[in-house]
CSV table of C-alpha atoms in Angstrom, one decimal:
chain,number,residue,atom,x,y,z
A,4,MET,CA,-1.7,24.0,11.0
A,5,GLN,CA,-5.2,22.9,11.8
A,6,THR,CA,-5.8,19.1,12.4
A,7,GLU,CA,-8.9,17.0,12.7
A,8,ASP,CA,-10.3,15.7,15.9
A,9,LEU,CA,-11.7,12.3,14.8
A,10,THR,CA,-13.3,11.5,18.2
A,11,LYS,CA,-16.2,13.9,17.5
A,12,GLY,CA,-18.5,14.7,14.6
A,13,ALA,CA,-20.1,12.7,11.8
A,14,MET,CA,-18.3,9.5,10.5
A,15,ALA,CA,-19.3,10.4,7.0
A,16,THR,CA,-17.5,13.7,7.2
A,17,HIS,CA,-14.3,12.2,8.6
A,18,PHE,CA,-14.2,9.4,6.0
A,19,ARG,CA,-14.8,11.8,3.2
A,20,THR,CA,-12.1,14.2,4.5
A,21,LEU,CA,-9.5,11.4,4.7
A,22,ALA,CA,-10.5,8.9,2.0
A,23,ILE,CA,-10.9,11.1,-1.0
A,24,PRO,CA,-7.5,12.8,-0.8
A,25,ALA,CA,-5.8,9.5,0.0
A,26,ALA,CA,-7.4,7.8,-3.0
A,27,LEU,CA,-6.4,10.7,-5.3
A,28,GLY,CA,-2.9,10.6,-3.9
A,29,MET,CA,-2.6,6.9,-4.7
A,30,LEU,CA,-4.1,7.6,-8.2
A,31,PHE,CA,-1.3,10.1,-8.9
A,32,ALA,CA,1.3,7.6,-7.5
A,33,THR,CA,0.0,5.0,-10.0
A,34,LEU,CA,0.0,7.5,-12.8
A,35,TYR,CA,3.6,8.5,-11.8
A,36,ASN,CA,4.6,4.8,-12.5
A,37,VAL,CA,2.7,4.8,-15.8
A,38,VAL,CA,4.8,7.8,-16.9
A,39,ASP,CA,8.0,5.9,-16.1
A,40,VAL,CA,6.8,2.8,-18.0
A,41,TYR,CA,5.9,5.0,-21.0
A,42,TRP,CA,9.3,6.7,-21.3
A,43,ALA,CA,11.2,3.5,-20.7
A,44,GLY,CA,9.2,2.1,-23.7
A,45,ARG,CA,10.4,5.0,-25.8
A,46,LEU,CA,13.9,3.5,-25.4
A,47,SER,CA,13.4,-0.2,-25.8
A,48,THR,CA,11.6,-3.3,-24.5
A,49,ASP,CA,14.8,-4.1,-22.5
A,50,ALA,CA,14.5,-0.8,-20.8
A,51,GLN,CA,10.9,-1.6,-19.8
A,52,ALA,CA,11.9,-5.0,-18.6
A,53,GLY,CA,14.8,-3.5,-16.6
A,54,LEU,CA,12.4,-0.9,-15.1
A,55,ALA,CA,10.0,-3.6,-14.0
A,56,ILE,CA,12.7,-5.9,-12.4
A,57,GLY,CA,14.6,-3.0,-10.8
A,58,TYR,CA,11.5,-1.6,-9.2
A,59,GLN,CA,10.5,-5.1,-8.0
A,60,ALA,CA,13.8,-5.3,-6.1
A,61,PHE,CA,13.4,-1.8,-4.8
A,62,PHE,CA,9.9,-2.7,-3.6
A,63,VAL,CA,11.4,-5.1,-1.1
A,64,LEU,CA,13.1,-2.2,0.6
A,65,MET,CA,10.0,-0.1,0.3
A,66,ALA,CA,8.1,-2.6,2.5
A,67,ILE,CA,9.9,-0.9,5.5
A,68,GLY,CA,8.5,2.5,4.4
A,69,PHE,CA,5.0,1.2,4.1
A,70,GLY,CA,5.3,-0.4,7.5
A,71,LEU,CA,6.6,2.8,9.0
A,72,SER,CA,3.6,4.7,7.7
A,73,SER,CA,1.2,2.2,9.3
A,74,ALA,CA,3.1,2.2,12.5
A,75,LEU,CA,3.2,5.9,13.0
A,76,SER,CA,-0.4,6.4,11.9
A,77,ALA,CA,-1.5,3.8,14.6
A,78,LEU,CA,0.7,5.0,17.4
A,79,VAL,CA,0.3,8.8,16.9
A,80,SER,CA,-3.5,8.5,16.4
A,81,ASN,CA,-3.8,6.5,19.6
A,82,ALA,CA,-1.8,9.0,21.6
A,83,LYS,CA,-3.7,12.0,20.1
A,84,GLY,CA,-7.0,10.3,20.8
A,85,SER,CA,-6.0,9.8,24.5
A,86,GLY,CA,-5.3,13.6,24.8
A,87,ASP,CA,-1.7,13.1,25.7
A,88,ASN,CA,0.0,15.9,23.7
A,89,SER,CA,3.5,15.3,25.0
A,90,GLN,CA,3.2,11.6,24.0
A,91,THR,CA,1.9,12.5,20.6
A,92,GLN,CA,4.8,14.9,20.1
A,93,ARG,CA,7.4,12.4,21.3
A,94,LEU,CA,6.1,9.7,19.0
A,95,ALA,CA,6.1,12.0,16.0
A,96,ALA,CA,9.6,13.2,16.6
A,97,GLN,CA,10.9,9.7,17.3
A,98,GLY,CA,9.2,8.4,14.2
A,99,LEU,CA,11.1,10.9,12.1
A,100,SER,CA,14.4,9.9,13.8
A,101,PHE,CA,13.6,6.2,13.3
A,102,GLY,CA,12.9,6.9,9.7
A,103,ILE,CA,16.3,8.5,9.1
A,104,ILE,CA,18.2,5.6,10.8
A,105,ALA,CA,16.1,2.9,9.0
A,106,THR,CA,16.7,4.7,5.7
A,107,PHE,CA,20.5,4.5,5.9
A,108,VAL,CA,20.5,0.9,7.2
A,109,SER,CA,18.2,0.0,4.3
A,110,MET,CA,20.4,1.8,1.8
A,111,VAL,CA,23.5,-0.2,2.9
A,112,ILE,CA,21.6,-3.5,2.9
A,113,GLY,CA,19.9,-2.7,-0.4
A,114,TRP,CA,23.2,-2.0,-2.1
A,115,PHE,CA,24.2,-5.7,-1.6
A,116,ILE,CA,20.9,-7.5,-1.6
A,117,GLY,CA,19.3,-5.7,-4.6
A,118,PRO,CA,21.6,-7.0,-7.3
A,119,LEU,CA,21.2,-10.5,-5.9
A,120,LEU,CA,17.4,-10.3,-6.2
A,121,ILE,CA,17.7,-8.9,-9.7
A,122,ASN,CA,20.1,-11.7,-10.8
A,123,LEU,CA,17.7,-14.2,-9.3
A,124,VAL,CA,14.7,-13.2,-11.5
A,125,SER,CA,16.5,-12.3,-14.7
A,126,GLU,CA,18.9,-13.7,-17.4
A,127,PRO,CA,22.2,-12.1,-18.3
A,128,GLY,CA,21.8,-9.4,-21.0
A,129,ALA,CA,20.7,-5.9,-21.7
A,130,TYR,CA,17.5,-5.9,-19.5
A,131,ARG,CA,19.5,-7.2,-16.5
A,132,ASP,CA,22.1,-4.5,-17.0
A,133,ALA,CA,19.4,-1.9,-17.3
A,134,ALA,CA,17.8,-3.2,-14.1
A,135,LEU,CA,21.0,-3.1,-12.1
A,136,GLY,CA,21.9,0.5,-13.2
A,137,TYR,CA,18.4,1.7,-12.5
A,138,PHE,CA,18.3,0.1,-9.0
A,139,LYS,CA,21.6,1.5,-7.9
A,140,PHE,CA,20.5,5.0,-8.8
A,141,LEU,CA,17.0,4.4,-7.2
A,142,ILE,CA,18.6,3.6,-3.8
A,143,LEU,CA,19.3,7.3,-3.5
A,144,ALA,CA,15.5,7.9,-3.5
A,145,LEU,CA,15.0,5.8,-0.3
A,146,PRO,CA,15.3,8.8,2.1
A,147,GLY,CA,12.5,10.6,0.1
A,148,PHE,CA,10.3,7.5,0.2
A,149,PHE,CA,10.9,6.5,3.8
A,150,LEU,CA,10.5,9.9,5.4
A,151,ALA,CA,7.6,10.9,3.2
A,152,TYR,CA,5.6,7.7,3.9
A,153,GLY,CA,6.5,7.8,7.6
A,154,GLY,CA,5.6,11.5,7.8
A,155,ASN,CA,2.4,10.8,6.0
A,156,GLY,CA,1.5,8.4,8.8
A,157,ILE,CA,1.9,11.2,11.3
A,158,LEU,CA,-0.2,13.5,9.2
A,159,GLN,CA,-3.0,10.9,8.7
A,160,ALA,CA,-3.1,10.4,12.5
A,161,HIS,CA,-4.0,14.1,12.7
A,162,GLY,CA,-6.7,13.7,10.0
A,163,ASP,CA,-4.6,15.1,7.2
A,164,SER,CA,-4.4,13.1,4.0
A,165,ARG,CA,-4.6,16.2,1.7
A,166,THR,CA,-0.9,17.0,2.1
A,167,MET,CA,0.3,13.7,0.5
A,168,GLN,CA,-2.3,14.1,-2.3
A,169,ARG,CA,-1.0,17.5,-3.2
A,170,ALA,CA,2.6,16.3,-3.0
A,171,MET,CA,2.0,13.3,-5.3
A,172,MET,CA,0.0,15.5,-7.8
A,173,VAL,CA,3.0,17.9,-8.1
A,174,ALA,CA,5.5,14.9,-8.3
A,175,PHE,CA,3.4,13.4,-11.1
A,176,LEU,CA,3.4,16.6,-13.1
A,177,ALA,CA,7.2,17.1,-12.4
A,178,ASN,CA,7.9,13.6,-13.5
A,179,ILE,CA,6.2,14.2,-16.9
A,180,GLY,CA,8.8,16.9,-17.6
A,181,LEU,CA,11.9,15.5,-15.7
A,182,ASN,CA,11.8,12.1,-17.4
A,183,PRO,CA,12.4,13.2,-21.0
A,184,LEU,CA,14.7,16.1,-19.9
A,185,LEU,CA,17.0,13.8,-17.9
A,186,MET,CA,16.8,10.9,-20.4
A,187,PHE,CA,17.3,12.8,-23.7
A,188,GLY,CA,18.7,16.2,-22.5
A,189,ILE,CA,18.3,19.4,-24.5
A,190,ASP,CA,19.1,19.4,-28.2
A,191,GLY,CA,22.4,21.0,-28.9
A,192,ILE,CA,23.1,21.7,-25.2
A,193,TRP,CA,23.1,18.4,-23.3
A,194,ASN,CA,22.7,14.8,-24.3
A,195,GLY,CA,21.0,13.5,-21.2
A,196,ILE,CA,21.8,10.4,-19.3
A,197,GLY,CA,19.6,7.8,-21.0
A,198,PHE,CA,17.5,5.2,-19.1
A,199,ASN,CA,18.9,6.1,-15.7
A,200,GLY,CA,17.4,9.5,-16.1
A,201,ILE,CA,14.1,7.9,-15.0
A,202,ALA,CA,15.7,7.0,-11.6
A,203,VAL,CA,17.2,10.4,-11.2
A,204,ALA,CA,13.8,12.0,-11.9
A,205,THR,CA,12.3,9.9,-9.1
A,206,ILE,CA,15.1,10.9,-6.7
A,207,ILE,CA,14.4,14.6,-7.4
A,208,SER,CA,10.6,14.5,-7.3
A,209,GLN,CA,10.4,12.1,-4.2
A,210,THR,CA,12.9,14.3,-2.3
A,211,GLY,CA,10.6,17.2,-3.0
A,212,VAL,CA,7.7,15.2,-1.6
A,213,MET,CA,9.7,14.4,1.5
A,214,ILE,CA,10.6,18.1,2.2
A,215,PHE,CA,7.0,19.2,1.8
A,216,ILE,CA,5.7,16.4,4.1
A,217,ILE,CA,8.3,17.2,6.8
A,218,THR,CA,7.6,21.0,6.5
A,219,ARG,CA,3.9,20.3,7.1
A,220,ILE,CA,4.6,18.1,10.2
A,221,LEU,CA,6.7,20.8,11.7
A,222,LYS,CA,3.8,23.2,11.3
A,223,LEU,CA,1.5,21.0,13.4
A,224,GLU,CA,0.4,22.7,16.6
A,225,MET,CA,1.9,20.0,18.8
A,226,MET,CA,5.3,20.4,17.1
A,227,ARG,CA,5.6,24.1,17.6
A,228,SER,CA,7.2,23.5,21.1
A,229,VAL,CA,9.4,20.6,20.0
A,230,ASN,CA,13.1,20.8,20.8
A,231,LEU,CA,16.1,19.0,19.3
A,232,ALA,CA,16.3,16.6,22.3
A,233,ALA,CA,12.9,15.1,21.4
A,234,PHE,CA,14.5,13.7,18.2
A,235,TRP,CA,17.3,11.9,20.0
A,236,PRO,CA,16.8,8.1,19.7
A,237,ASP,CA,14.8,6.7,22.6
A,238,ARG,CA,14.9,3.0,23.1
A,239,ALA,CA,11.3,2.7,24.4
A,240,SER,CA,9.9,4.7,21.6
A,241,PHE,CA,11.8,2.8,19.0
A,242,MET,CA,10.6,-0.5,20.4
A,243,GLN,CA,7.0,0.7,20.1
A,244,ILE,CA,7.6,1.7,16.5
A,245,ILE,CA,9.3,-1.6,15.7
A,246,GLY,CA,6.5,-3.5,17.3
A,247,GLN,CA,4.0,-1.9,14.9
A,248,LEU,CA,6.3,-1.8,11.9
A,249,ILE,CA,7.6,-5.4,11.7
A,250,PRO,CA,4.2,-7.1,11.2
A,251,ALA,CA,3.1,-4.5,8.6
A,252,SER,CA,6.4,-4.6,6.7
A,253,SER,CA,6.5,-8.4,6.9
A,254,ALA,CA,3.0,-8.6,5.4
A,255,MET,CA,4.2,-6.5,2.5
A,256,MET,CA,7.2,-8.9,2.0
A,257,VAL,CA,4.8,-11.9,2.0
A,258,MET,CA,2.7,-10.1,-0.7
A,259,PHE,CA,5.9,-9.7,-2.7
A,260,VAL,CA,6.7,-13.4,-2.5
A,261,SER,CA,3.1,-14.3,-3.4
A,262,GLY,CA,3.5,-12.3,-6.6
A,263,PHE,CA,6.5,-14.5,-7.5
A,264,VAL,CA,4.5,-17.7,-6.8
A,265,VAL,CA,1.7,-16.6,-9.2
A,266,GLN,CA,4.2,-15.6,-11.9
A,267,PHE,CA,6.0,-18.9,-11.5
A,268,ALA,CA,2.7,-20.8,-11.9
A,269,LEU,CA,1.7,-18.8,-15.0
A,270,LYS,CA,5.0,-19.5,-16.8
A,271,GLU,CA,3.8,-23.0,-17.9
A,272,PHE,CA,0.9,-21.4,-19.7
A,273,GLY,CA,3.1,-19.1,-21.8
A,274,GLY,CA,4.3,-15.5,-21.9
A,275,HIS,CA,0.9,-14.2,-22.8
A,276,ALA,CA,-0.5,-15.4,-19.5
A,277,VAL,CA,2.3,-13.6,-17.6
A,278,ALA,CA,1.6,-10.4,-19.5
A,279,ALA,CA,-2.1,-10.7,-19.1
A,280,TYR,CA,-1.8,-11.0,-15.3
A,281,GLY,CA,0.5,-8.0,-15.2
A,282,ILE,CA,-2.0,-5.8,-17.2
A,283,ALA,CA,-5.0,-7.1,-15.2
A,284,LEU,CA,-3.3,-6.2,-11.9
A,285,ARG,CA,-3.0,-2.6,-13.1
A,286,ILE,CA,-6.7,-2.5,-13.9
A,287,GLU,CA,-7.5,-4.0,-10.6
A,288,GLN,CA,-5.3,-1.5,-8.7
A,289,ILE,CA,-7.0,1.5,-10.4
A,290,LEU,CA,-10.5,0.2,-9.5
A,291,LEU,CA,-9.4,-0.6,-5.9
A,292,LEU,CA,-8.2,3.0,-5.3
A,293,PRO,CA,-11.5,4.2,-3.7
A,294,VAL,CA,-11.7,1.2,-1.5
A,295,LEU,CA,-8.0,1.6,-0.4
A,296,GLY,CA,-8.7,5.2,0.4
A,297,MET,CA,-11.8,4.3,2.5
A,298,THR,CA,-10.2,1.4,4.4
A,299,GLY,CA,-7.0,3.4,4.9
A,300,ALA,CA,-9.0,6.2,6.5
A,301,LEU,CA,-10.3,3.7,9.0
A,302,LEU,CA,-6.9,3.4,10.7
A,303,PRO,CA,-6.6,7.0,12.0
A,304,ILE,CA,-10.3,7.3,12.8
A,305,ALA,CA,-10.4,4.0,14.7
A,306,GLY,CA,-7.0,4.8,16.2
A,307,GLN,CA,-8.0,8.1,17.7
A,308,ASN,CA,-11.2,6.8,19.1
A,309,PHE,CA,-9.5,3.7,20.5
A,310,GLY,CA,-7.0,6.0,22.2
A,311,ALA,CA,-9.9,8.0,23.6
A,312,GLN,CA,-11.5,4.7,24.7
A,313,ASP,CA,-14.7,5.5,22.9
A,314,PHE,CA,-15.2,1.9,21.7
A,315,ASP,CA,-18.7,2.6,20.4
A,316,ARG,CA,-17.3,5.1,17.8
A,317,VAL,CA,-14.6,2.5,16.8
A,318,ARG,CA,-17.4,0.0,16.0
A,319,ALA,CA,-19.4,2.7,14.3
A,320,ALA,CA,-16.3,3.5,12.1
A,321,VAL,CA,-15.9,-0.1,11.1
A,322,LEU,CA,-19.5,-0.5,10.1
A,323,PHE,CA,-19.6,2.8,8.2
A,324,CYS,CA,-16.4,1.7,6.3
A,325,TRP,CA,-18.0,-1.7,5.4
A,326,LYS,CA,-21.3,-0.1,4.3
A,327,THR,CA,-19.6,2.5,2.1
A,328,GLY,CA,-17.1,0.0,0.9
A,329,PHE,CA,-19.8,-2.4,-0.3
A,330,ALA,CA,-21.4,0.4,-2.2
A,331,MET,CA,-18.1,1.0,-4.0
A,332,THR,CA,-17.6,-2.6,-4.9
A,333,LEU,CA,-21.1,-2.7,-6.4
A,334,ILE,CA,-19.8,-0.1,-8.9
A,335,ALA,CA,-16.6,-1.9,-9.6
A,336,THR,CA,-18.0,-5.4,-10.0
A,337,PRO,CA,-20.0,-4.9,-13.2
A,338,ILE,CA,-17.1,-3.0,-14.7
A,339,LEU,CA,-14.9,-6.0,-14.3
A,340,LEU,CA,-17.5,-8.6,-15.3
A,341,PHE,CA,-18.6,-6.9,-18.5
A,342,GLY,CA,-16.0,-4.3,-19.3
A,343,GLY,CA,-12.8,-6.2,-18.4
A,344,GLY,CA,-12.1,-7.2,-22.0
A,345,LYS,CA,-12.4,-3.7,-23.2
A,346,ALA,CA,-10.1,-2.5,-20.4
A,347,MET,CA,-7.5,-5.1,-21.3
A,348,SER,CA,-7.6,-4.0,-25.0
A,349,LEU,CA,-6.4,-0.6,-23.9
A,350,PHE,CA,-3.1,-2.1,-22.9
A,351,SER,CA,-2.6,-4.9,-25.5
A,352,ASP,CA,-3.9,-5.9,-29.0
A,353,ASP,CA,-2.9,-9.5,-28.5
A,354,PRO,CA,-6.2,-11.5,-28.4
A,355,GLU,CA,-4.7,-14.2,-26.1
A,356,VAL,CA,-3.5,-11.6,-23.6
A,357,ILE,CA,-6.9,-10.0,-23.6
A,358,ARG,CA,-8.7,-13.3,-23.2
A,359,VAL,CA,-6.6,-14.6,-20.3
A,360,GLY,CA,-6.6,-11.2,-18.6
A,361,PHE,CA,-10.4,-10.9,-18.9
A,362,SER,CA,-10.8,-14.4,-17.3
A,363,TYR,CA,-8.8,-13.2,-14.3
A,364,LEU,CA,-10.9,-10.0,-14.0
A,365,ARG,CA,-14.2,-11.9,-14.0
A,366,VAL,CA,-13.0,-13.9,-11.0
A,367,ASP,CA,-11.6,-10.8,-9.5
A,368,ALA,CA,-15.0,-9.1,-9.7
A,369,PHE,CA,-16.4,-11.4,-7.0
A,370,LEU,CA,-13.4,-10.8,-4.8
A,371,PHE,CA,-13.7,-7.0,-4.5
A,372,PRO,CA,-16.1,-7.0,-1.5
A,373,ILE,CA,-13.8,-9.5,0.2
A,374,TYR,CA,-10.7,-7.4,-0.5
A,375,MET,CA,-12.5,-4.4,1.0
A,376,MET,CA,-13.3,-6.3,4.2
A,377,LEU,CA,-9.7,-7.7,4.4
A,378,PHE,CA,-8.2,-4.3,4.0
A,379,SER,CA,-10.5,-2.8,6.6
A,380,ILE,CA,-9.8,-5.5,9.2
A,381,ASN,CA,-6.0,-4.9,8.7
A,382,SER,CA,-6.6,-1.2,9.4
A,383,LEU,CA,-8.7,-2.0,12.5
A,384,LEU,CA,-6.1,-4.5,13.9
A,385,GLN,CA,-3.4,-1.8,13.5
A,386,ALA,CA,-5.6,0.8,15.1
A,387,LEU,CA,-6.1,-1.6,18.1
A,388,LYS,CA,-2.3,-1.9,18.3
A,389,LYS,CA,-2.5,-5.6,17.4
A,390,PRO,CA,-0.6,-5.6,14.1
A,391,ILE,CA,0.9,-9.0,14.5
A,392,TRP,CA,-2.4,-10.6,13.5
A,393,THR,CA,-2.2,-8.8,10.1
A,394,LEU,CA,1.1,-10.7,9.5
A,395,TRP,CA,-0.3,-14.1,10.4
A,396,ILE,CA,-3.4,-13.5,8.2
A,397,SER,CA,-1.1,-12.5,5.4
A,398,ILE,CA,1.2,-15.5,5.8
A,399,TYR,CA,-1.8,-17.8,5.5
A,400,ARG,CA,-3.5,-15.9,2.7
A,401,GLN,CA,-0.6,-14.8,0.5
A,402,GLY,CA,2.0,-17.2,1.6
A,403,PHE,CA,0.6,-20.7,2.2
A,404,GLY,CA,-2.9,-20.2,0.7
A,405,VAL,CA,-1.9,-19.0,-2.7
A,406,ALA,CA,0.8,-21.6,-3.2
A,407,PHE,CA,-1.3,-24.5,-1.9
A,408,PHE,CA,-4.5,-23.8,-3.6
A,409,VAL,CA,-2.9,-22.8,-7.0
A,410,TRP,CA,-1.0,-26.1,-6.8
A,411,MET,CA,-4.1,-28.0,-5.9
A,412,PHE,CA,-6.2,-26.6,-8.8
A,413,ILE,CA,-3.4,-27.0,-11.4
A,414,SER,CA,-1.5,-30.2,-10.4
A,415,VAL,CA,-4.2,-32.2,-8.6
A,416,LEU,CA,-7.4,-31.1,-10.4
A,417,ASP,CA,-5.7,-30.4,-13.7
A,418,PHE,CA,-7.2,-27.0,-14.4
A,419,SER,CA,-5.8,-24.7,-17.0
A,420,VAL,CA,-4.9,-21.1,-16.3
A,421,TRP,CA,-8.3,-20.8,-14.5
A,422,GLY,CA,-6.7,-22.9,-11.8
A,423,VAL,CA,-4.4,-20.0,-10.9
A,424,TRP,CA,-7.3,-17.6,-10.7
A,425,LEU,CA,-9.4,-20.1,-8.6
A,426,GLY,CA,-6.5,-20.8,-6.4
A,427,ILE,CA,-6.1,-17.1,-5.7
A,428,ALA,CA,-9.8,-16.7,-5.1
A,429,THR,CA,-9.9,-19.7,-2.6
A,430,ALA,CA,-6.9,-18.3,-0.7
A,431,VAL,CA,-8.5,-14.8,-0.5
A,432,THR,CA,-11.9,-16.1,0.6
A,433,SER,CA,-10.5,-18.5,3.2
A,434,GLY,CA,-8.2,-15.7,4.4
A,435,TRP,CA,-11.2,-13.4,4.8
A,436,VAL,CA,-13.0,-16.0,7.0
A,437,LEU,CA,-9.9,-16.3,9.1
A,438,SER,CA,-9.6,-12.5,9.4
A,439,LEU,CA,-13.2,-12.2,10.6
A,440,VAL,CA,-12.5,-14.7,13.4
A,441,VAL,CA,-9.3,-13.0,14.4
A,442,ALA,CA,-10.9,-9.5,14.3
A,443,GLN,CA,-13.8,-10.6,16.5
A,444,ARG,CA,-11.5,-12.2,19.1
A,445,VAL,CA,-9.1,-9.3,19.2
A,446,ALA,CA,-12.0,-6.8,19.4
A,447,ARG,CA,-13.7,-8.8,22.2
A,448,SER,CA,-10.5,-8.7,24.3
A,449,THR,CA,-9.7,-5.0,23.6
A,450,MET,CA,-13.0,-3.2,23.4
A,451,GLY,CA,-15.8,-5.7,24.2
A,452,GLY,CA,-16.7,-6.9,20.7
A,453,LEU,CA,-16.5,-6.1,17.0
A,454,LEU,CA,-20.1,-5.3,16.1
A,455,LYS,CA,-21.5,-5.0,19.5
A,456,SER,CA,-20.3,-4.5,23.1
A,457,ALA,CA,-20.3,-7.6,25.3
A,458,SER,CA,-22.6,-5.6,27.7
A,459,GLY,CA,-24.6,-3.7,25.2
A,460,PRO,CA,-27.0,-4.0,22.1
A,461,PRO,CA,-25.7,-4.5,18.6
A,462,PHE,CA,-25.2,-1.4,16.4
A,463,THR,CA,-27.8,-0.3,14.0
A,464,LEU,CA,-27.5,1.7,10.8
A,465,ALA,CA,-28.8,4.7,12.7
A,466,ALA,CA,-26.0,4.4,15.2
A,467,VAL,CA,-23.4,4.3,12.5
A,468,LEU,CA,-24.7,7.4,10.8
A,469,SER,CA,-25.3,9.4,14.0
A,470,ASP,CA,-23.0,12.3,14.9
A,471,LYS,CA,-22.5,11.5,18.5
């Protein structure tokens, strides 16, 4: 299987090759969840609520999978960029072994912790019962998620984001057929298993994604000579992976807690405010997909070049990412400012839900460029093997910042629901300033500076676009 050498060639080509498939893969992952929500709604509102709460509890476990993807993308891309093929092979093999062990540990922990989380955020009744049943089935999908995400990190480190895109496209199409089949069965032959059929469909489709990803990894040139001994757990390798994984996974956990804080704050403004925020987040996520693809591509590109100690190309990658990312946000901003209400109306016909959701999207429009820079700095810090800073930034922005500023705008300044949106905006903006300071200091200590070398001139647009 051919892989990309990201230490040579035009930045535009590398970003296009990595970012577009990654964004499409995330789009199909989002559409996959939309299919689940649709079919749950065909049963009842309780089923939809159970799906949302059950998946929320499952997402806590999934933070480990997201962290494993980032960890392996950073470590393997650094090793590949350095030209050390044996180290690249070892980290890839150890990453898969780590993923297997982490999966089974998480399944055991999840079996006990998941129901506690569900009980914490729900009331006794049909929707809690639905959530508990859905979650217990969904635990069996953890191997598929963990190993697929971890494996995707290995492939991204080799410049391959197409494999996950193709896998998620097939999974999305399979889910369209599996959901009704497993829920309602075949008339006159089989009655189906009801709501839990959604979870079983996820187990089947995500297991298929995992098998496809692992198959592609084993076809990598550097894996053709691998032997079984390379997969035996190695303490030093596991510590490297854990060192990269914990900050990234913890940052995801903090984001999860932040969502609870916002939902708690919105409760006093009524159910329509909670519903509006949920819908607005879906719209935001769809428009963010190109930005996420672009900033996600920065990690393996910067990682390979940092491993090769070509710091000029690392800086060039960051600047290209920002330049292109700003162009993307210029497209999204007017859509949110002027078309947010129309977008909300596609999901709800309640005028209050539309009004409140539109107010959030108008504030969100001005945050898009800041989100882009925050995501890119996170990717850069992971590529420089300094992921702990992503955790501290996340703790400030999504932990302390959101809670403090929302409280200040609502309780002290007596704002309405706008206080929640302005609190989020203040946390995001101040977190962006903090991330810029951190990125500059880390870059200065690891590669001589963020936008310019300590011993050289600053970069120009021509330098960013050059092929050298």
